[in-house]
PDB file of C-alpha atoms in Angstrom:
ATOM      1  CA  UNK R 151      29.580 -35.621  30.264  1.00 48.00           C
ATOM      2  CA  UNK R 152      26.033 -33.734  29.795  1.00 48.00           C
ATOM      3  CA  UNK R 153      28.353 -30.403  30.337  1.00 46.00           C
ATOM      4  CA  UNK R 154      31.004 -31.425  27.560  1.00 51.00           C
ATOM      5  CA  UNK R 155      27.885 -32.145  25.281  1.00 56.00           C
ATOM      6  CA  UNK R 156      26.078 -28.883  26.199  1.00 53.00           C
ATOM      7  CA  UNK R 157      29.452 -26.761  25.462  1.00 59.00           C
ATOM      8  CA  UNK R 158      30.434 -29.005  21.863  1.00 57.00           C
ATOM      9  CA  UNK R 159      26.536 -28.586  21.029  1.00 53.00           C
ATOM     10  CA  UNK R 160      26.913 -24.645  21.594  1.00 57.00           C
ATOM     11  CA  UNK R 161      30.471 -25.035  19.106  1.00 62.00           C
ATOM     12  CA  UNK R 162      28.895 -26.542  16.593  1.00 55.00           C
ATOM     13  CA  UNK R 163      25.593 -24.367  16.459  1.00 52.00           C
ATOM     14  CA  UNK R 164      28.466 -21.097  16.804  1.00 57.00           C
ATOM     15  CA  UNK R 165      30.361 -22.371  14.065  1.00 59.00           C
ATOM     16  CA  UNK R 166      26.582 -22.709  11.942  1.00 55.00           C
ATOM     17  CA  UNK R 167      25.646 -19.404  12.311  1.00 54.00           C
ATOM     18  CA  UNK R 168      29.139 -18.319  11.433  1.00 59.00           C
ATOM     19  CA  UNK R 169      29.059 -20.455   8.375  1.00 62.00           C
ATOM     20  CA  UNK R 170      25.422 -19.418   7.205  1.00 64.00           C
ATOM     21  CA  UNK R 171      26.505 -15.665   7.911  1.00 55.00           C
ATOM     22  CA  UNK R 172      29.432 -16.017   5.210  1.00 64.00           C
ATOM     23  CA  UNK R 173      27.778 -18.045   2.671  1.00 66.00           C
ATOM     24  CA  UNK R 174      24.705 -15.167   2.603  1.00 65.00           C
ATOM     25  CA  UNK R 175      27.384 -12.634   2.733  1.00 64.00           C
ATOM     26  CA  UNK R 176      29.283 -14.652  -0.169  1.00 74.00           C
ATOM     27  CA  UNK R 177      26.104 -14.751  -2.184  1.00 73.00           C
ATOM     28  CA  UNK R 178      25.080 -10.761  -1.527  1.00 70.00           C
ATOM     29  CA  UNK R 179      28.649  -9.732  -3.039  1.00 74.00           C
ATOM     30  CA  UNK R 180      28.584 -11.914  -5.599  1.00 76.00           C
ATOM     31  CA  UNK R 181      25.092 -10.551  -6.371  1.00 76.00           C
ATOM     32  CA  UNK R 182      26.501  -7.024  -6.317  1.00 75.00           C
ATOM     33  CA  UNK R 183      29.591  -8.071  -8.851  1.00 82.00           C
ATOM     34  CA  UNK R 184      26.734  -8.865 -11.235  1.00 81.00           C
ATOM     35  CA  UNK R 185      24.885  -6.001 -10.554  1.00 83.00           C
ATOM     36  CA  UNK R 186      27.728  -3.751 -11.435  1.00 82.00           C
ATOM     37  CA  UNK R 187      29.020  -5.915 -14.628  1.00 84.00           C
ATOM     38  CA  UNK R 188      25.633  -4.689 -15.951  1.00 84.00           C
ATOM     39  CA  UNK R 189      25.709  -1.614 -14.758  1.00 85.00           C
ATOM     40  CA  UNK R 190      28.770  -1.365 -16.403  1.00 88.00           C
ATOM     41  CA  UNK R 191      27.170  -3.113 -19.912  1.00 88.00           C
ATOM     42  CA  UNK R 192      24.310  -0.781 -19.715  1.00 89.00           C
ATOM     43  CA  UNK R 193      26.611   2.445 -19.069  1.00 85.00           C
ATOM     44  CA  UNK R 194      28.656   1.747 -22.032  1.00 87.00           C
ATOM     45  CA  UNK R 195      25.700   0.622 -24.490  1.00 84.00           C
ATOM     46  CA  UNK R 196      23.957   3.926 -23.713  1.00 86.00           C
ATOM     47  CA  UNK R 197      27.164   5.873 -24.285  1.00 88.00           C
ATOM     48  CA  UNK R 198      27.154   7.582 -21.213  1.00 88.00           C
ATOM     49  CA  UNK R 199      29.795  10.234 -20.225  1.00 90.00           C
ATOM     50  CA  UNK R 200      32.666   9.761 -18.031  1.00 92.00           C
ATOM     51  CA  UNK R 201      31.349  11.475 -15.281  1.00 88.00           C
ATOM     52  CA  UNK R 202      27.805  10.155 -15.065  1.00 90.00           C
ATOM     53  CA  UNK R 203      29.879   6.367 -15.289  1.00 91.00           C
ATOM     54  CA  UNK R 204      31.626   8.036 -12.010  1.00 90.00           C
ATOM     55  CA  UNK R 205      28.358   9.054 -10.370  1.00 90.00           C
ATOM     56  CA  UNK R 206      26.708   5.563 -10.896  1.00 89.00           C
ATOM     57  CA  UNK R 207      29.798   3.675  -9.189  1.00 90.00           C
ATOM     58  CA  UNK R 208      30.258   6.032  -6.579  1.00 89.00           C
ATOM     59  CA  UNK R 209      26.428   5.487  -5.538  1.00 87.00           C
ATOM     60  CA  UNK R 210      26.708   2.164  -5.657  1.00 86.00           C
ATOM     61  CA  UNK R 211      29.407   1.950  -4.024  1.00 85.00           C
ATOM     62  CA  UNK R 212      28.121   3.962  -1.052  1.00 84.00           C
ATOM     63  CA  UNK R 213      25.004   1.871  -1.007  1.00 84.00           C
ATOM     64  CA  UNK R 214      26.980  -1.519  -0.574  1.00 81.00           C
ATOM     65  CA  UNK R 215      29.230   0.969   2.097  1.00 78.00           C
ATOM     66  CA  UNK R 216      26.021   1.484   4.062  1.00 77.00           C
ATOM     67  CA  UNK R 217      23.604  -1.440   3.404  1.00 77.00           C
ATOM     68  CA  UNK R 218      26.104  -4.417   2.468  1.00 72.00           C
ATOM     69  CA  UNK R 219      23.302  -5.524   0.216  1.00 72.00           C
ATOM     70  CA  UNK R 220      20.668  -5.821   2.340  1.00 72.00           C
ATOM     71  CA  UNK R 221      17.086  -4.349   1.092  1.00 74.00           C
ATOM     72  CA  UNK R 222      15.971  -3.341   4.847  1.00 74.00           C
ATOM     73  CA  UNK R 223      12.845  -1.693   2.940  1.00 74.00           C
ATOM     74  CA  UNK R 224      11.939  -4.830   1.423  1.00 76.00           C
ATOM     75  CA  UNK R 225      12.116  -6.972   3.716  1.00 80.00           C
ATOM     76  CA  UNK R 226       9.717  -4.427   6.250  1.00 78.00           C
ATOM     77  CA  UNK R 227       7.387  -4.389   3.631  1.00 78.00           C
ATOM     78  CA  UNK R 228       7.044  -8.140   3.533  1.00 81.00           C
ATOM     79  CA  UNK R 229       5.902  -8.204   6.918  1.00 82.00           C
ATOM     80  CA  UNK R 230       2.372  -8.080   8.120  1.00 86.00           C
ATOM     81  CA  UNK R 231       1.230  -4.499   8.861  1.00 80.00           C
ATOM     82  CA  UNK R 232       0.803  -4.555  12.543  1.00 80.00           C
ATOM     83  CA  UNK R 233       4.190  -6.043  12.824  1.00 84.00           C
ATOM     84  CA  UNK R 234       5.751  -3.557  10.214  1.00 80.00           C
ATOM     85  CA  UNK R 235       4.134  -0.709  11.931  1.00 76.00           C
ATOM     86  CA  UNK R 236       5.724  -1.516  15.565  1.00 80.00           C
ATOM     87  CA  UNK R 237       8.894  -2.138  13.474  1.00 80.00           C
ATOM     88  CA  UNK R 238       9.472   1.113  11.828  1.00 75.00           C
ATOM     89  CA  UNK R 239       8.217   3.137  14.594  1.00 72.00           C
ATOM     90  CA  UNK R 240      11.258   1.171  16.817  1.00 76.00           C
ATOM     91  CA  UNK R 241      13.821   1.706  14.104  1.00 69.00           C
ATOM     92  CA  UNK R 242      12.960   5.359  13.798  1.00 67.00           C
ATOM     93  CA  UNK R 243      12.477   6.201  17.309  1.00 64.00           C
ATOM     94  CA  UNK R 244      15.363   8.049  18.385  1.00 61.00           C
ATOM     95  CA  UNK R 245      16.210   9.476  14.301  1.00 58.00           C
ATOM     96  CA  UNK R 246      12.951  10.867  13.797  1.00 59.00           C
ATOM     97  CA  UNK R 247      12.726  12.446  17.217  1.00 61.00           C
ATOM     98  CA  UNK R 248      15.804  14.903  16.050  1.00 57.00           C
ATOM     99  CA  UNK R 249      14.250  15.870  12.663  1.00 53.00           C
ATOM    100  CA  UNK R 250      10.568  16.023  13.235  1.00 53.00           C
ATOM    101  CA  UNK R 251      10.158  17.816  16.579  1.00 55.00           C
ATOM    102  CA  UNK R 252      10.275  21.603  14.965  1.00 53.00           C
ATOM    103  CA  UNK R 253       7.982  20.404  11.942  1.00 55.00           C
ATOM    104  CA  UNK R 254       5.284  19.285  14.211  1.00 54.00           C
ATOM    105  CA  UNK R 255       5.993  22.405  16.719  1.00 54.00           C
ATOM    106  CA  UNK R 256       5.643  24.327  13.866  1.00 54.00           C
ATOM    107  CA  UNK R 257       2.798  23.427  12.231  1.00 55.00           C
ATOM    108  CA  UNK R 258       1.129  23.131  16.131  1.00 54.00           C
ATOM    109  CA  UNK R 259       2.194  26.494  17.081  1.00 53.00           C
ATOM    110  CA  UNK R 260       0.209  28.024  13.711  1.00 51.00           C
ATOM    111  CA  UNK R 261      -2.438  26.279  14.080  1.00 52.00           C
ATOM    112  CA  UNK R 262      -2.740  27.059  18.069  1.00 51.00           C
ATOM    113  CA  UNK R 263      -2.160  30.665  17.918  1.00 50.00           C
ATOM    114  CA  UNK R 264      -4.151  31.290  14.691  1.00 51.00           C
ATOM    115  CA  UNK R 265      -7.707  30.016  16.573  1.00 50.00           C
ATOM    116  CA  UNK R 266      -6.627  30.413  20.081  1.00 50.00           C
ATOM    117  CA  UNK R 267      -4.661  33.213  20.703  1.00 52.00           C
ATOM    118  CA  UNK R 268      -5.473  33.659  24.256  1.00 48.00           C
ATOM    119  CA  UNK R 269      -4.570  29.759  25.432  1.00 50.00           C
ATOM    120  CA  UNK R 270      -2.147  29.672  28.101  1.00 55.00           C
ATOM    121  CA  UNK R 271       1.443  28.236  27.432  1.00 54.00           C
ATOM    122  CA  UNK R 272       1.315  25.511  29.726  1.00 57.00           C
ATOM    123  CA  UNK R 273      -1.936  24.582  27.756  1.00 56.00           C
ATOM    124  CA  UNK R 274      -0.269  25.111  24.742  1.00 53.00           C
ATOM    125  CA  UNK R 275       2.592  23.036  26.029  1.00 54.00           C
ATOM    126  CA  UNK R 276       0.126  20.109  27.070  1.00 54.00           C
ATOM    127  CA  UNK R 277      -1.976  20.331  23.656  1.00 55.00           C
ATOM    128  CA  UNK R 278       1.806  20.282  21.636  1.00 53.00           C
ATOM    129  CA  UNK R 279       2.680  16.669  23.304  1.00 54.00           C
ATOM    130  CA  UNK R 280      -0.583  15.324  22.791  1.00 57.00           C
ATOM    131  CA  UNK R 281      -0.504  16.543  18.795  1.00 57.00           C
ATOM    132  CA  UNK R 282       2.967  15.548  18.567  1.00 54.00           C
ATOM    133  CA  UNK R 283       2.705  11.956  19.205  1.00 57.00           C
ATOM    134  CA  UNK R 284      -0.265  11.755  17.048  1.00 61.00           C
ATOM    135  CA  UNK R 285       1.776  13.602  14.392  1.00 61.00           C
ATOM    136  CA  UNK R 286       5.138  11.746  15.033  1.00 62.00           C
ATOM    137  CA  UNK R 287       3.728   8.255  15.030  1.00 66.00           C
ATOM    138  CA  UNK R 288       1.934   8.884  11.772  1.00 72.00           C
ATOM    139  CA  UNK R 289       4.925  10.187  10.338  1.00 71.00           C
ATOM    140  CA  UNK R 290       7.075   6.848  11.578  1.00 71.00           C
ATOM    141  CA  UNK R 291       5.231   4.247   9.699  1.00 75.00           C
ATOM    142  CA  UNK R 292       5.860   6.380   6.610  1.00 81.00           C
ATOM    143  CA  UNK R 293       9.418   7.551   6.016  1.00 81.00           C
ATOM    144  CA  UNK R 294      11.664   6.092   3.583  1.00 84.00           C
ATOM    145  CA  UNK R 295      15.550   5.919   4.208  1.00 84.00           C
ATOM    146  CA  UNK R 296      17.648   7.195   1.008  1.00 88.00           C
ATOM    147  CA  UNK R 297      20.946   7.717   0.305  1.00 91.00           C
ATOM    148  CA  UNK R 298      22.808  10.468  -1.375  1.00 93.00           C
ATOM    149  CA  UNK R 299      26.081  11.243  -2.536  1.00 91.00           C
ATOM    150  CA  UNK R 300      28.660  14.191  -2.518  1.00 91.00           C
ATOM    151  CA  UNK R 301      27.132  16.321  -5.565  1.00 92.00           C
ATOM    152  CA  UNK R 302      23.829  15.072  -6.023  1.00 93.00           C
ATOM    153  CA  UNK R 303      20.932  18.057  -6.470  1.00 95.00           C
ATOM    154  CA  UNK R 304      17.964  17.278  -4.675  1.00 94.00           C
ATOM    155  CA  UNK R 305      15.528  19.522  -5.897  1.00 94.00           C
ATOM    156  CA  UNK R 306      16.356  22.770  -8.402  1.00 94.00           C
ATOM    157  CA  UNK R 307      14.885  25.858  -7.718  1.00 93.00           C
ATOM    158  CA  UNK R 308      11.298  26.008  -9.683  1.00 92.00           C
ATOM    159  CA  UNK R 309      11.449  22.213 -10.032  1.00 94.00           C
ATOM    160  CA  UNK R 310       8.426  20.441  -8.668  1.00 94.00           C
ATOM    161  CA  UNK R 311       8.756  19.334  -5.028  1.00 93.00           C
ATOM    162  CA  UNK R 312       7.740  15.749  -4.304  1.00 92.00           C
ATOM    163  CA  UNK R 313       9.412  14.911  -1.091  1.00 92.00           C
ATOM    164  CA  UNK R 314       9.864  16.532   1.979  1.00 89.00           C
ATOM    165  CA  UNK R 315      13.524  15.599   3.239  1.00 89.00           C
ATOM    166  CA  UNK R 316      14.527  15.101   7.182  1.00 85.00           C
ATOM    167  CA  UNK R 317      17.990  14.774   7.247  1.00 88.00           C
ATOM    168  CA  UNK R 318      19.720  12.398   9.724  1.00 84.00           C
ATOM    169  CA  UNK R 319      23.540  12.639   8.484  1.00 87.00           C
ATOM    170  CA  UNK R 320      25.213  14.679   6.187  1.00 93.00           C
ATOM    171  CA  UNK R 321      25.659  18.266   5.080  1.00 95.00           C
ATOM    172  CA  UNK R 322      23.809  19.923   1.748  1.00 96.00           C
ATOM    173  CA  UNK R 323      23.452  23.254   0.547  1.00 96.00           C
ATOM    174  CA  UNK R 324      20.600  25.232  -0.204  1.00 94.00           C
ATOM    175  CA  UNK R 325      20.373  28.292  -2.321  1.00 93.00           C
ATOM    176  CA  UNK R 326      17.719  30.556  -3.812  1.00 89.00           C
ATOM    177  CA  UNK R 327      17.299  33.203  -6.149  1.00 84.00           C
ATOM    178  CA  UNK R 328      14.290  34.265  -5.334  1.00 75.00           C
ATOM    179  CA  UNK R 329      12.756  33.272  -8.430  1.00 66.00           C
ATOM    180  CA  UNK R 330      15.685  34.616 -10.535  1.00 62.00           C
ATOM    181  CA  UNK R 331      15.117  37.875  -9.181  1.00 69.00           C
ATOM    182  CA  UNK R 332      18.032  40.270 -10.262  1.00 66.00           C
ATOM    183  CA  UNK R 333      20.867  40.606  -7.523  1.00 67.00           C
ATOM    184  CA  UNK R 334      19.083  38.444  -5.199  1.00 73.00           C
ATOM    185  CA  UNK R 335      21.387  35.154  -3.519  1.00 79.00           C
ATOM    186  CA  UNK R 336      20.675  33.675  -0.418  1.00 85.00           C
ATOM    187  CA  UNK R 337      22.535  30.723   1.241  1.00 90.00           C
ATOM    188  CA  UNK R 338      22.270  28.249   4.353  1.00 90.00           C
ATOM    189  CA  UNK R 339      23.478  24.931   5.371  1.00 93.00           C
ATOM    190  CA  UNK R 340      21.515  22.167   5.998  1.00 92.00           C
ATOM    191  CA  UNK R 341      22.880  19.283   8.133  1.00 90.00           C
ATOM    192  CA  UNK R 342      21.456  16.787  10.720  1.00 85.00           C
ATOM    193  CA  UNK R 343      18.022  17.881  12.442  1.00 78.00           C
ATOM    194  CA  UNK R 344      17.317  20.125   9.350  1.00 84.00           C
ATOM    195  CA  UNK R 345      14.534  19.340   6.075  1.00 84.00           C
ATOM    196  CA  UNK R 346      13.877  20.599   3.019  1.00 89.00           C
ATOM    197  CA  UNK R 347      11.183  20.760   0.734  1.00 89.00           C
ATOM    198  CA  UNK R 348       8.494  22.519   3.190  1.00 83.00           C
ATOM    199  CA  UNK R 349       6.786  24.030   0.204  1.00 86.00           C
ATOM    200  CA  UNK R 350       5.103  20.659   0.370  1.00 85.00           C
ATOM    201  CA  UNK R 351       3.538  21.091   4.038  1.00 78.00           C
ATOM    202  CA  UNK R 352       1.337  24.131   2.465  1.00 77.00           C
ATOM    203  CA  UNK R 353       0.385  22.531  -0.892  1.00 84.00           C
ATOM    204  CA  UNK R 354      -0.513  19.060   1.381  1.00 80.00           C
ATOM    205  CA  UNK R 355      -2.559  21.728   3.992  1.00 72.00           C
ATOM    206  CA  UNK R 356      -4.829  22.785   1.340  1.00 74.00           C
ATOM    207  CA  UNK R 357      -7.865  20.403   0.686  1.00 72.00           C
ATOM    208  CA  UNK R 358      -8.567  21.563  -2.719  1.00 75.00           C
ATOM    209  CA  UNK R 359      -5.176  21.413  -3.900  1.00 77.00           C
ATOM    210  CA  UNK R 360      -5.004  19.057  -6.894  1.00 76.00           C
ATOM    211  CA  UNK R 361      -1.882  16.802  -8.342  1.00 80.00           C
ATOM    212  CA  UNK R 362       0.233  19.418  -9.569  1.00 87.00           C
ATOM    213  CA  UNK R 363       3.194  19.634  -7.273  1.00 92.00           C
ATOM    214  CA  UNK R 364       3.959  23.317  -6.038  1.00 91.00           C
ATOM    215  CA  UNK R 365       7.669  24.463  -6.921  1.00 92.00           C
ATOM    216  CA  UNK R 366      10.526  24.155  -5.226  1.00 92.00           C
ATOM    217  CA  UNK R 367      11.551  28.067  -3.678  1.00 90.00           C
ATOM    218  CA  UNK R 368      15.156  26.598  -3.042  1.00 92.00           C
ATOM    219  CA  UNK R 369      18.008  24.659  -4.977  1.00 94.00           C
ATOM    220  CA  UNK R 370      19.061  21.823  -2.430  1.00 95.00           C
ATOM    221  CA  UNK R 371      22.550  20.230  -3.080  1.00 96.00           C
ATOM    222  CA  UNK R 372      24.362  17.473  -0.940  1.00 95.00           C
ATOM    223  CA  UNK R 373      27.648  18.998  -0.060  1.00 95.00           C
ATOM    224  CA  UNK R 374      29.021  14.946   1.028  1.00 94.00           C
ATOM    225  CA  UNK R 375      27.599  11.999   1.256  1.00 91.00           C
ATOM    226  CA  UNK R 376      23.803  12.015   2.937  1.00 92.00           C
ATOM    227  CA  UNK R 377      21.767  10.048   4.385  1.00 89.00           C
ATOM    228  CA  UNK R 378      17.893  11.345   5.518  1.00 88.00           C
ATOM    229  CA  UNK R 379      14.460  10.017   5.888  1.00 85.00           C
ATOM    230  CA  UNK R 380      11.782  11.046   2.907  1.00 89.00           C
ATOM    231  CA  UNK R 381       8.258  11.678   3.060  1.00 87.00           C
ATOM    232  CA  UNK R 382       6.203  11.991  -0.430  1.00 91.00           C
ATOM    233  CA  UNK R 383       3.384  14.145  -1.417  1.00 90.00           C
ATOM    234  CA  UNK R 384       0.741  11.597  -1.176  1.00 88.00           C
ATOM    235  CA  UNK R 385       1.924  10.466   2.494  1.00 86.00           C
ATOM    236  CA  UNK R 386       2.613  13.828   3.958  1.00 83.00           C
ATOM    237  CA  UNK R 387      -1.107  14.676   2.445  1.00 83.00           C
ATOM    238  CA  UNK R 388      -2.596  11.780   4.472  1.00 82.00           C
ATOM    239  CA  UNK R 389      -0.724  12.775   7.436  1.00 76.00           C
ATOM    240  CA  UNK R 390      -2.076  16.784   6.751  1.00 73.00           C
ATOM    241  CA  UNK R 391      -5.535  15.874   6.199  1.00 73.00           C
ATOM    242  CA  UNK R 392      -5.564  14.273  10.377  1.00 67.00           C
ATOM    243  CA  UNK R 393      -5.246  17.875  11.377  1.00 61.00           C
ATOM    244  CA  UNK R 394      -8.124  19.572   9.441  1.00 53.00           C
ATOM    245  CA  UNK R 395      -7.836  22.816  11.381  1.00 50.00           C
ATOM    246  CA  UNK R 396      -4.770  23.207   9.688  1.00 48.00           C
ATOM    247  CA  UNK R 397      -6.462  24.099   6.298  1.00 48.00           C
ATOM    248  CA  UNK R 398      -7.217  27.304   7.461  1.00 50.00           C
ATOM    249  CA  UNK R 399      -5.828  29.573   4.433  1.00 51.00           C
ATOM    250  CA  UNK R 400      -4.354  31.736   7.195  1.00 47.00           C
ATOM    251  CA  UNK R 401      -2.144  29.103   8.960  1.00 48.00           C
ATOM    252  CA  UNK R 402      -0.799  27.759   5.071  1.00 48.00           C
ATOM    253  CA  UNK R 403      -0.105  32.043   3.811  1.00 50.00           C
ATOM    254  CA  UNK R 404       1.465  32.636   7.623  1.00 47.00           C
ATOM    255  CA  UNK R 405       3.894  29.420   7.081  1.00 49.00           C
ATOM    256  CA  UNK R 406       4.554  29.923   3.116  1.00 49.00           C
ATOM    257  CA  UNK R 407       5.870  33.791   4.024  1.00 45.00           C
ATOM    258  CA  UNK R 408       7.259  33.165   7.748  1.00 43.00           C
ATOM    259  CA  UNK R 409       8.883  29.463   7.346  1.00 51.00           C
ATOM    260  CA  UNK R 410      12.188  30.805   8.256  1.00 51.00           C
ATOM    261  CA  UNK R 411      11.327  32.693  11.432  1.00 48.00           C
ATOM    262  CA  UNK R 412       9.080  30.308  12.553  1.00 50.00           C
ATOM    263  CA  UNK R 413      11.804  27.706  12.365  1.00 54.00           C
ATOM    264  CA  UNK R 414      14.081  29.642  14.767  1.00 55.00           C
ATOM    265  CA  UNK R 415      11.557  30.432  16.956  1.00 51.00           C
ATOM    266  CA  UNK R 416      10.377  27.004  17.391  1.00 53.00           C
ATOM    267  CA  UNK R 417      13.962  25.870  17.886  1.00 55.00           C
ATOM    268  CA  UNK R 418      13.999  28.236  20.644  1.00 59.00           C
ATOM    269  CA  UNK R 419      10.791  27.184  22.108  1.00 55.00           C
ATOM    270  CA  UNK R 420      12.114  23.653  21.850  1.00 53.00           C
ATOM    271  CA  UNK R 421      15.096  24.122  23.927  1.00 62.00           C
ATOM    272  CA  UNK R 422      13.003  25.703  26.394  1.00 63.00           C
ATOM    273  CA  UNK R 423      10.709  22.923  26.460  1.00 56.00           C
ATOM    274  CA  UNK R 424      13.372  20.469  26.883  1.00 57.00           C
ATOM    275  CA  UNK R 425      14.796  22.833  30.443  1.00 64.00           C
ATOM    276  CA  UNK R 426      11.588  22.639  31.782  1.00 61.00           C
ATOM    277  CA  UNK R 427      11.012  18.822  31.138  1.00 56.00           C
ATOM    278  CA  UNK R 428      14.757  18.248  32.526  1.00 60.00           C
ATOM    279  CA  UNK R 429      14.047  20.941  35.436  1.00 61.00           C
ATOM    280  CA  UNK R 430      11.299  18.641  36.262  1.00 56.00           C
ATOM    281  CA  UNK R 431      12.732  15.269  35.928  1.00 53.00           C
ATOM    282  CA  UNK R 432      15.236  16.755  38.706  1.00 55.00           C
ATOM    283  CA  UNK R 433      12.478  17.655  40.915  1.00 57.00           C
ATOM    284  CA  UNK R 434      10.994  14.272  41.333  1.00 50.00           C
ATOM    285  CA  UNK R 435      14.148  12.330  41.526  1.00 52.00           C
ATOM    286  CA  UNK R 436      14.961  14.832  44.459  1.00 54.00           C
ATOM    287  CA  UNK R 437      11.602  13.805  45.901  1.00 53.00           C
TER     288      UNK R 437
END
């Protein structure tokens, strides 16, 4: 009798959740009809173009697609900071891990070699992990998730720049001019693991720089539909000014002129990293 009880009680609580789970579902599109009808209203009182219209639905629509109405952002940010912290930094985990790891290398790897030049690699290798956790933990409680879609310019060329970008799916463009030099055209493809908008990392380096923005080198375009992880000026500065070495005008001239080769070489020194650490997990699970 207790078991019949036990197994209706575990119905009826089933059939609850399934029942609460459809009316806030039920309520969340209904709140998104609305939101479009005055989208819609507010499109066609402000005369906007066909194509803009397009833009706005598609974007919405891709939200909704990815989200289904839920404001994950808001409802962190309700939460008590402690609680939000050890939140975030579980969310992120694995997505930030891809995107960040050649950032932080690179930024390490300057500042190592630029006031130590004779450390060993293994001692490079040991300060890198220590820095990087420091770095990568800082950098967890403040990323925002955004959305793009197909189309959508990030940043033009000579715009100002006031987000770096770590990309977690998705493909974009980017393309430079060199300043509008005559003749000049360069570009790459940016997908997952990649970011954009380093021109930040050396105006955030600089302790005297003030609240103009530096300008954007490169003209970043999303090629489908994106989705990435953004860091502003003001939070990327807070993370910068933790490593205070790193102001050294050397280490901000060598990454402004050398960004590019540094980020292959650091992808190399990555995967060589990761041998060794697998090389060695084989080791002791031989032992």
């Amino acid at each position: 009798m207790a078991f019949i009880s036990l197994t209706n009680l575990r119905s009826e609580f089933g059939a609850l959740l399934s029942q609460t789970y459809l009316q806030s579902l039920t309520i969340r599109l209904e709140e998104m009809r609305v939101k479009r009808h005055d989208s819609e209203q507010w499109m066609h009182h402000r005369l906007l173009p066909q194509d803009l219209r397009e833009r706005v639905r598609r974007y919405d629509q891709y939200k909704w697609q990815e989200t289904r109405g839920v404001d994950e952002e808001n409802i962190v940010q309700s939460l008590p900071k402690d609680l939000r912290r050890d939140i975030k930094r579980h969310l992120y985990l694995v997505l930030v891990k891809r995107v960040t790891n050649q950032l932080i290398y690179l930024v390490f790897l300057l500042h190592l070699r630029t006031f130590y030049p004779l450390v060993s690699e293994r001692r490079l290798e040991f300060l890198y992990l220590r820095t990087w956790m420091k770095g990568y933990l800082m950098l967890c409680e403040r990323l925002k998730p955004c959305l793009y879609i197909e189309n959508t310019y990030i940043v033009r060329e000579g715009d100002p720049v006031d987000e770096m970008l770590f990309i977690i799916r998705g493909r974009l463009e980017s393309v430079t001019t060199d300043g509008g030099r005559s003749g000049f055209f360069n570009r790459s493809l940016l997908k997952e693991g990649d970011f954009c908008g380093e021109e930040l990392l050396t105006w955030a380096l600089d302790p005297k720089s003030g609240s103009n923005l530096p300008s954007s080198t490169r003209t970043v375009k999303a090629l489908t539909e994106v989705e990435a992880f953004a860091l502003t000026a003001d939070e990327l500065k807070f993370v910068a000014s933790q490593f205070r070495r790193l102001h050294s005008r050397q280490v901000q001239h060598t990454f402004r002129f050398y960004s590019q080769q540094w980020r292959r070489y650091t992808k190399r020194k990555l995967m060589e990293l990761q041998q060794k650490e697998g090389r060695r997990s084989r080791r002791i699970g031989c032992k």
